[in-house]
Amino acid sequence: MDISLTEGTATLLAARYYDFSVVALILAILLPFSKKDMPDWIFKSSVIFCLLILLGTIGIFLFLKFSKPATDKQPATEKTLLTRIRAAWTKFIAGLREIQSHGAHGRVALLTAGIWLCVYSNFYFATRSMGLPVAFYHIAIISIVMIPLTLLPLQGFANIGTHEVGWTSVLVAFDYPYKTALAIAAGSHFVLLFSVLVGGGLAFFGARFLSTTKETKKHEGKP
């Protein structure tokens, strides 16, 4: 696809805007129920994170609501870092305005929340299936670490490396021994990869089988 770096960055920022907002909201809901099980510094950091993200979300929403769309200007001929950042911000805001014009902020937020709840459940049940004592709120905090890691320009295949760094760093912060945390991170990643490969393989061959069956019935004149 012929997409420029600026447009790709703007799309990524728009997606992360909803990701951070939804993750902060889910974590804010979980915090009162998990305060006694958290180290004090993690709880306070989580509260600060939630407040900053939610305030930032409200700030951008108000900016969209009360500011006027920028008029088209001639693109800057000099491609400096500042002009690239400004161009990405302009496209990011333009993308959010497009969503706003269709009244789709609520639908996109609900879809994002549904996706993250599925991700959380996938991670949680994968670790529990291995008999690991990982709590649901651990998964929420792990996601906070992993989202910024996905902004890195270089990513390993199937998040190899990113997953392990995010999981290990958070579990060590919760006083897990380093080797145990690394084993949980690697083990959970293996289970997730295996389940995706098996599920994807079954879906692929199932679709091929159904397609072949339909073609056979069509040639035979069967309904």
XYZ file of N, CA and C in Angstrom, residues 48-194:
441
model
N -1.685 7.766 38.968
C -1.170 8.914 38.216
C -1.321 8.683 36.718
N -0.995 7.473 36.282
C -1.138 7.129 34.861
C -2.587 7.303 34.401
N -3.511 6.747 35.163
C -4.925 6.830 34.795
C -5.388 8.276 34.726
N -4.991 9.087 35.712
C -5.397 10.486 35.723
C -4.833 11.241 34.520
N -3.545 11.031 34.226
C -2.926 11.737 33.101
C -3.567 11.348 31.772
N -3.786 10.048 31.585
C -4.365 9.594 30.324
C -5.806 10.076 30.175
N -6.591 9.962 31.250
C -7.988 10.382 31.166
C -8.102 11.891 30.976
N -7.226 12.663 31.651
C -7.224 14.109 31.440
C -6.785 14.454 30.015
N -5.771 13.730 29.521
C -5.333 13.943 28.144
C -6.424 13.614 27.138
N -7.162 12.533 27.409
C -8.266 12.148 26.528
C -9.341 13.229 26.501
N -9.686 13.728 27.679
C -10.691 14.792 27.760
C -10.184 16.056 27.062
N -8.878 16.358 27.251
C -8.298 17.541 26.620
C -8.361 17.469 25.101
N -8.003 16.318 24.523
C -8.058 16.170 23.068
C -9.502 16.223 22.582
N -10.425 15.613 23.331
C -11.834 15.644 22.962
C -12.359 17.086 22.940
N -11.994 17.876 23.960
C -12.421 19.277 23.995
C -11.779 20.077 22.863
N -10.526 19.772 22.572
C -9.838 20.442 21.458
C -10.574 20.178 20.151
N -10.986 18.918 19.932
C -11.728 18.574 18.723
C -13.077 19.289 18.672
N -13.688 19.416 19.831
C -15.039 19.974 19.898
C -15.055 21.484 19.653
N -14.093 22.200 20.214
C -14.156 23.662 20.207
C -13.180 24.337 19.244
N -12.233 23.588 18.691
C -11.307 24.210 17.738
C -11.805 24.024 16.318
N -11.360 24.880 15.440
C -11.763 24.805 14.042
C -10.756 23.961 13.261
N -11.245 23.221 12.268
C -10.322 22.434 11.435
C -9.291 23.346 10.780
N -8.070 22.856 10.708
C -7.005 23.651 10.095
C -7.228 23.751 8.595
N -6.991 24.929 8.063
C -7.110 25.116 6.616
C -5.911 24.482 5.930
N -6.142 24.013 4.713
C -5.059 23.374 3.960
C -3.955 24.379 3.671
N -2.733 23.959 3.948
C -1.575 24.808 3.693
C -0.615 24.067 2.763
N 0.248 24.835 2.149
C 1.260 24.230 1.310
C 2.195 23.398 2.180
N 2.473 22.150 1.800
C 3.373 21.326 2.593
C 4.770 21.923 2.651
N 5.380 21.807 3.789
C 6.720 22.353 3.960
C 7.705 21.603 3.080
N 8.563 22.354 2.408
C 9.543 21.723 1.525
C 10.687 21.117 2.316
N 10.990 21.698 3.471
C 12.092 21.197 4.288
C 11.563 20.142 5.258
N 12.056 18.904 5.126
C 11.569 17.792 5.937
C 12.403 17.659 7.213
N 12.170 18.557 8.144
C 12.842 18.462 9.436
C 12.006 17.616 10.387
N 12.595 17.278 11.524
C 11.882 16.473 12.509
C 10.638 17.207 12.998
N 10.763 18.540 13.199
C 9.636 19.331 13.682
C 8.479 19.327 12.677
N 8.802 19.477 11.392
C 7.739 19.485 10.382
C 7.076 18.117 10.267
N 7.850 17.055 10.443
C 7.265 15.699 10.398
C 6.323 15.485 11.579
N 6.742 15.956 12.770
C 5.887 15.823 13.953
C 4.615 16.636 13.772
N 4.761 17.850 13.246
C 3.588 18.707 13.022
C 2.641 18.084 12.000
N 3.206 17.499 10.934
C 2.374 16.861 9.908
C 1.644 15.648 10.472
N 2.354 14.852 11.305
C 1.722 13.679 11.916
C 0.597 14.107 12.852
N 0.832 15.169 13.628
C -0.202 15.675 14.543
C -1.424 16.170 13.764
N -1.166 16.887 12.669
C -2.269 17.405 11.856
C -3.113 16.268 11.295
N -2.461 15.228 10.779
C -3.191 14.086 10.231
C -3.887 13.296 11.334
N -3.255 13.212 12.495
C -3.860 12.538 13.642
C -5.167 13.223 14.046
N -5.121 14.549 14.175
C -6.319 15.313 14.521
C -7.361 15.221 13.407
N -6.904 15.247 12.136
C -7.840 15.137 11.013
C -8.551 13.785 11.036
N -7.813 12.729 11.392
C -8.428 11.407 11.485
C -9.471 11.346 12.586
N -9.160 11.953 13.728
C -10.129 11.989 14.828
C -11.344 12.841 14.462
N -11.106 13.917 13.712
C -12.246 14.746 13.270
C -13.154 13.954 12.333
N -12.557 13.124 11.502
C -13.353 12.296 10.588
C -14.237 11.333 11.367
N -13.658 10.733 12.404
C -14.444 9.841 13.266
C -15.550 10.619 13.962
N -15.207 11.834 14.422
C -16.191 12.670 15.113
C -17.321 13.081 14.179
N -16.989 13.363 12.923
C -18.014 13.793 11.976
C -19.051 12.703 11.719
N -18.668 11.457 11.898
C -19.598 10.344 11.737
C -20.220 9.917 13.070
N -19.911 10.678 14.125
C -20.446 10.332 15.441
C -20.023 8.957 15.910
N -18.778 8.564 15.562
C -18.339 7.185 15.805
C -17.383 7.039 16.972
N -17.166 8.107 17.745
C -16.245 7.992 18.881
C -16.692 6.889 19.835
N -17.976 6.862 20.134
C -18.489 5.851 21.060
C -18.332 4.447 20.520
N -18.628 4.233 19.239
C -18.511 2.905 18.636
C -17.059 2.446 18.595
N -16.161 3.362 18.233
C -14.737 2.995 18.178
C -14.222 2.671 19.581
N -14.647 3.461 20.576
C -14.224 3.203 21.954
C -14.748 1.857 22.459
N -16.014 1.547 22.147
C -16.584 0.262 22.561
C -15.887 -0.896 21.863
N -15.592 -0.730 20.574
C -14.876 -1.769 19.838
C -13.479 -1.977 20.424
N -12.799 -0.868 20.738
C -11.468 -0.960 21.345
C -11.533 -1.649 22.698
N -12.539 -1.304 23.503
C -12.701 -1.941 24.816
C -12.960 -3.435 24.663
N -13.798 -3.808 23.701
C -14.062 -5.224 23.467
C -12.809 -5.983 23.077
N -12.000 -5.361 22.213
C -10.752 -6.000 21.783
C -9.814 -6.200 22.966
N -9.675 -5.143 23.801
C -8.760 -5.252 24.935
C -9.251 -6.250 25.983
N -10.553 -6.334 26.187
C -11.073 -7.338 27.123
C -10.820 -8.746 26.603
N -10.915 -8.925 25.299
C -10.583 -10.232 24.710
C -9.095 -10.541 24.883
N -8.251 -9.522 24.668
C -6.809 -9.702 24.845
C -6.494 -10.056 26.303
N -7.093 -9.299 27.229
C -6.872 -9.574 28.650
C -7.295 -10.999 29.008
N -8.473 -11.392 28.533
C -8.978 -12.730 28.841
C -8.067 -13.804 28.239
N -7.589 -13.548 27.028
C -6.686 -14.491 26.378
C -5.411 -14.667 27.187
N -4.799 -13.547 27.585
C -3.589 -13.606 28.401
C -3.860 -14.284 29.748
N -4.952 -13.894 30.373
C -5.255 -14.399 31.716
C -5.482 -15.914 31.705
N -6.316 -16.389 30.797
C -6.624 -17.819 30.769
C -5.435 -18.639 30.276
N -4.589 -18.034 29.424
C -3.380 -18.739 28.977
C -2.439 -18.994 30.150
N -2.262 -17.975 31.005
C -1.376 -18.143 32.157
C -2.004 -19.047 33.214
N -3.304 -18.925 33.425
C -3.972 -19.771 34.415
C -3.967 -21.236 33.985
N -4.023 -21.472 32.675
C -3.998 -22.850 32.180
C -2.670 -23.532 32.485
N -1.627 -22.723 32.682
C -0.315 -23.279 33.048
C -0.125 -23.339 34.559
N -1.178 -23.007 35.312
C -1.101 -23.050 36.766
C -0.305 -21.911 37.368
N -0.246 -20.784 36.650
C 0.548 -19.643 37.121
C -0.331 -18.666 37.894
N 0.168 -18.148 39.024
C -0.638 -17.273 39.883
C -0.658 -15.825 39.420
N -1.073 -15.585 38.186
C -1.131 -14.225 37.647
C -2.553 -13.706 37.785
N -2.697 -12.526 38.408
C -4.018 -11.936 38.615
C -4.438 -11.131 37.385
N -5.730 -10.866 37.282
C -6.252 -10.139 36.125
C -5.681 -8.731 36.055
N -5.506 -8.087 37.220
C -4.981 -6.718 37.196
C -3.515 -6.694 36.783
N -2.792 -7.811 36.968
C -1.425 -7.902 36.448
C -1.440 -7.712 34.933
N -2.405 -8.358 34.296
C -2.503 -8.276 32.835
C -2.772 -6.836 32.399
N -3.626 -6.131 33.150
C -3.936 -4.741 32.807
C -2.685 -3.860 32.881
N -1.878 -4.068 33.903
C -0.666 -3.259 34.059
C 0.381 -3.660 33.022
N 0.453 -4.954 32.702
C 1.371 -5.399 31.650
C 1.056 -4.701 30.335
N -0.233 -4.537 30.038
C -0.627 -3.899 28.783
C -0.153 -2.450 28.724
N -0.113 -1.784 29.882
C 0.347 -0.397 29.919
C 1.805 -0.314 29.481
N 2.595 -1.312 29.883
C 4.005 -1.336 29.492
C 4.161 -1.727 28.033
N 3.304 -2.638 27.569
C 3.465 -3.159 26.211
C 3.012 -2.183 25.133
N 2.013 -1.330 25.430
C 1.531 -0.397 24.403
C 2.642 0.536 23.921
N 3.407 1.188 24.827
C 4.510 2.023 24.326
C 5.558 1.219 23.564
N 5.783 -0.053 23.965
C 6.768 -0.868 23.269
C 6.359 -1.120 21.822
N 5.037 -1.152 21.558
C 4.574 -1.369 20.188
C 4.780 -0.141 19.311
N 5.144 0.996 19.922
C 5.439 2.195 19.133
C 6.864 2.195 18.599
N 7.692 1.257 19.073
C 9.063 1.185 18.601
C 9.074 0.841 17.109
N 9.979 1.448 16.347
C 9.976 1.208 14.893
C 10.357 -0.219 14.510
N 11.115 -0.902 15.362
C 11.535 -2.275 15.072
C 10.800 -3.226 16.004
N 10.098 -4.212 15.412
C 9.335 -5.177 16.186
C 9.759 -6.584 15.789
N 9.845 -7.471 16.775
C 10.149 -8.860 16.483
C 8.955 -9.568 15.878
N 9.205 -10.694 15.224
C 8.123 -11.481 14.642
C 7.181 -11.950 15.739
N 5.875 -11.714 15.547
C 4.838 -12.124 16.503
C 5.104 -11.545 17.895
N 5.637 -10.306 17.929
C 5.923 -9.612 19.192
C 6.968 -10.318 20.050
N 7.789 -11.161 19.448
C 8.863 -11.808 20.204
C 9.837 -10.735 20.675
N 10.106 -10.722 21.935
C 10.963 -9.703 22.548
C 10.130 -8.661 23.265
N 9.192 -8.045 22.547
C 8.311 -7.052 23.158
C 7.468 -7.685 24.262
N 6.892 -8.838 23.972
C 6.068 -9.551 24.950
C 6.897 -9.902 26.185
N 8.074 -10.458 25.952
C 8.912 -10.916 27.070
C 9.379 -9.754 27.938
N 9.762 -8.639 27.296
C 10.226 -7.473 28.067
C 9.090 -6.906 28.908
N 7.913 -6.732 28.289
C 6.774 -6.176 29.023
C 6.352 -7.042 30.192
N 6.183 -8.318 29.950
C 5.739 -9.227 31.009
C 6.776 -9.358 32.116
N 8.032 -9.562 31.730
C 9.076 -9.774 32.742
C 9.253 -8.559 33.631
N 9.275 -7.363 33.038
C 9.492 -6.146 33.829
C 8.369 -5.929 34.838
N 7.125 -6.171 34.424
C 5.997 -5.971 35.344
C 5.992 -7.026 36.443
N 6.209 -8.282 36.093
C 6.183 -9.348 37.098
C 7.324 -9.202 38.103
N 8.477 -8.747 37.638
C 9.584 -8.482 38.571
C 9.201 -7.353 39.523
N 8.480 -6.344 39.009
C 8.009 -5.250 39.866
C 7.043 -5.755 40.926
N 6.335 -6.851 40.632
C 5.433 -7.461 41.609
C 6.142 -8.520 42.457
N 7.467 -8.419 42.525
C 8.308 -9.250 43.398
C 8.420 -10.704 42.959
N 8.143 -10.985 41.680
C 8.453 -12.313 41.165
C 9.962 -12.410 40.946
N 10.593 -13.552 41.225
C 12.005 -13.726 40.854
C 12.179 -13.581 39.348
N 13.314 -13.050 38.942
C 13.534 -12.774 37.525
C 13.363 -14.020 36.659
N 13.939 -15.132 37.074
C 13.841 -16.357 36.277
C 12.397 -16.828 36.169
N 11.663 -16.700 37.264
C 10.249 -17.092 37.241
C 9.455 -16.183 36.311
N 9.718 -14.873 36.402
C 9.008 -13.907 35.544
C 9.306 -14.169 34.073
N 10.579 -14.457 33.763
C 10.950 -14.722 32.377
C 10.313 -16.017 31.881
N 10.247 -17.017 32.758
C 9.613 -18.287 32.380
C 8.122 -18.095 32.117
N 7.465 -17.275 32.939
C 6.040 -16.984 32.725
C 5.844 -16.248 31.403
N 6.707 -15.263 31.143
C 6.593 -14.490 29.902
C 6.776 -15.382 28.681
N 7.824 -16.201 28.694
C 8.085 -17.080 27.548
C 7.000 -18.150 27.411
N 6.581 -18.718 28.551
C 5.558 -19.760 28.512
C 4.224 -19.249 28.014
N 3.817 -18.068 28.492
C 2.542 -17.496 28.056
C 2.585 -17.151 26.568
N 3.746 -16.657 26.116
C 3.870 -16.315 24.697
C 3.780 -17.565 23.829
N 4.398 -18.651 24.282
C 4.337 -19.901 23.521
C 2.900 -20.408 23.415
N 2.176 -20.381 24.538
C 0.786 -20.847 24.536
C -0.062 -19.990 23.592
N 0.150 -18.677 23.631
C -0.620 -17.774 22.772
C -0.308 -18.000 21.295
N 0.976 -18.132 20.976
C 1.360 -18.391 19.593
C 0.795 -19.717 19.102
N 0.887 -20.736 19.945
C 0.390 -22.066 19.575
C -1.115 -22.028 19.322
